[in-house]
């Protein structure tokens, strides 16, 4: 921690993002140099510090939570591994064989455990490891000393290798086998080592057998690991006997008979959607996975002929472990709230204050089961918040980021905390420390960019644009300012409950960037529109990626950045199917669900410097659109706003018949004059030209679109992330606000829309 | 790039003036080329800003793209607008690449 940096000293998270009156929600808090703090619940109205914005607006809420709390530090333990709880099975171990196929992704990054029981703390146990140089090594400890032998030949990064170690207690012989298996003639020669450790027998302590990490301690009743392995492990096997090489080879076949001395033979191709690993030995020494390493990963025997793990799970018997995986921080509870029945639906936060340090942990209160629904509902895009959770482009973009965004990065206290706490885990935009893409993101950890009052480090000049949650709060502020009753629900609610959650609402309002959709969420919206629902898509680049919520584990989503689209990392071929559900991953538009058909527009461009404005199109003069432009005489719409100075900015969607936009949709207005740092997404570029940027490319625009649906409903789409940032301009007296309100008030009426 | 780098043409005073007038947003193709070259020339520890008062005050810093790398702070170099910061960085890079100090 350097002096001179703004410092954030409280960080926390909630057990849930969405609650009903009567529900319990817990807040887990960690403090650094904070002896005590005050806690209260506030209703969030606006988090906009922009000089032209609504300001930061919150309202205190009476609850019975304790007002004063002792500050304490709670550690984050990143890094995934497997643990086998049957400790006795691996004690006492004398002779042994440990073998696996591995695909190391960071050999040489410190000592990394492949499998075994902890050694260093009390000098007991045995383990197959990669040593500091990235070479295979075996360690045994008898309680007095640890003996290590290594092949002294570093394994190559991202190349499969067979690795094994044996120990024969009777003659004190340790043997190592390191054999690259590579079909591209890049392989190193096999490497074997043998050493005598006369009179030494491994002793075992309290630590269980673990895969991809070693046990460091039991902190607070919790198993803490270190020496994490980065890379894939496939078919790990432990045998209580010294096997010869031929016997080891026969064990590589998944259907082979197991030796009588088998301890366990884990088959990672089984139970892929779960956090369990299955032992195929008769002893059923199954294990648990901690921190969600990546599953449905190509194994050493992947042929390249089958791309779906469900069709050949035996070729997907690898798990990719990372030293920075984090699923559930598992912190102890500090503050609990039973949501009072008096709280109306809205956006709330636990506000934790210690002097000038304030932490907000937001959550949504949705209507109670028996409460009457408001006419309008804000569908808070929490799946997208999770996708962007702790996104680090501003911190890790290097020199490229200035050229990419056309302005300097501006770090805030949350960014600096994130830089100092990489163990808080990654967003779906991040790479793991070994360079592989991050395909899981959870909400059970502090999410520093899910906060009111903050801006992105790299979006908007000097990082002054709000993004996701705080950008969407501007919609809440506007609804309050305009006196329009509303409820708030979340993506997770919609995923779990489907269409019935939307049934009864006259209008559904999206956030500024509802980019990530599960199938259940997507189908719920389609069903809603089919039954006469009205959708106001108030953002850009929405409904773009397919994600999967875990069917069992709470609060975690998966994304495979497959095929195409804007991809900060790229899923490997053969790894396009979600491990959680088996569903194909990637872009919804490639799966028979074109965004254009759903909302009339689809992703056209992105740029992150300045926003622009819309100019009215002939569609705005159509009598069908007269209600939308009631009281609006201007030709130019939205040449103002707190996000880049205009209503058309950051990410833009346009009308395109060829991609499924309804023929009868009206293009009401189109944006123009975007900067030369706006470019189409890769899925719009089939062949690069020198005319792609916003100065020259007419397809770089947001289209304001309206259309009626057969069920008597309608869709209004802005096709721009920055639209919501213009609503409050001039105390909400502006044409963006007027158009939005005209649409919403008509959508709230029961009178059916008719398709022309 | 060095001071003699032909990619940064010191005679193009028009580009300096264009940037001075408009520091964020749409730029001419030649200025875009120049800006990209200047920005990518920083190597491993590019300039960044640290926001000290939201939307009102920033100080200068440097940071590599490596995860968790140190943030170097220059608390004495204060800006009150993003545009002011962009001009300062432009001048610094210009000086580094050409040896010329812009005012």
PDB file of C-alpha atoms in Angstrom, chain A residues 94-97 140 165-175 194-202 241-243:
ATOM      1  CA  UNK A  94       3.905 -46.918   2.879  1.00  0.00           C
ATOM      2  CA  UNK A  95       4.370 -48.036  -0.695  1.00  0.00           C
ATOM      3  CA  UNK A  96       2.558 -45.864  -3.192  1.00  0.00           C
ATOM      4  CA  UNK A  97       2.069 -44.904  -6.795  1.00  0.00           C
ATOM      5  CA  UNK A 140       8.046 -37.618   1.246  1.00  0.00           C
ATOM      6  CA  UNK A 165       5.910 -41.257  -8.763  1.00  0.00           C
ATOM      7  CA  UNK A 166       6.362 -44.487  -6.869  1.00  0.00           C
ATOM      8  CA  UNK A 167       7.738 -45.325  -3.474  1.00  0.00           C
ATOM      9  CA  UNK A 168       8.893 -48.704  -2.303  1.00  0.00           C
ATOM     10  CA  UNK A 169       9.311 -48.656   1.456  1.00  0.00           C
ATOM     11  CA  UNK A 170      11.045 -51.987   1.687  1.00  0.00           C
ATOM     12  CA  UNK A 171      13.998 -50.913  -0.413  1.00  0.00           C
ATOM     13  CA  UNK A 172      13.608 -47.178   0.146  1.00  0.00           C
ATOM     14  CA  UNK A 173      13.345 -46.365  -3.558  1.00  0.00           C
ATOM     15  CA  UNK A 174      11.616 -43.320  -4.985  1.00  0.00           C
ATOM     16  CA  UNK A 175      11.000 -43.254  -8.734  1.00  0.00           C
ATOM     17  CA  UNK A 194      15.308 -42.885  -9.130  1.00  0.00           C
ATOM     18  CA  UNK A 195      16.699 -42.292  -5.671  1.00  0.00           C
ATOM     19  CA  UNK A 196      17.166 -44.155  -2.414  1.00  0.00           C
ATOM     20  CA  UNK A 197      15.707 -42.829   0.788  1.00  0.00           C
ATOM     21  CA  UNK A 198      16.742 -45.624   3.069  1.00  0.00           C
ATOM     22  CA  UNK A 199      14.789 -46.048   6.246  1.00  0.00           C
ATOM     23  CA  UNK A 200      12.302 -43.314   5.455  1.00  0.00           C
ATOM     24  CA  UNK A 201       8.573 -43.855   5.602  1.00  0.00           C
ATOM     25  CA  UNK A 202       6.009 -41.167   4.955  1.00  0.00           C
ATOM     26  CA  UNK A 241       1.811 -50.205  -4.006  1.00  0.00           C
ATOM     27  CA  UNK A 242       4.715 -49.561  -6.300  1.00  0.00           C
ATOM     28  CA  UNK A 243       3.469 -50.153  -9.854  1.00  0.00           C
TER      29      UNK A 243
END
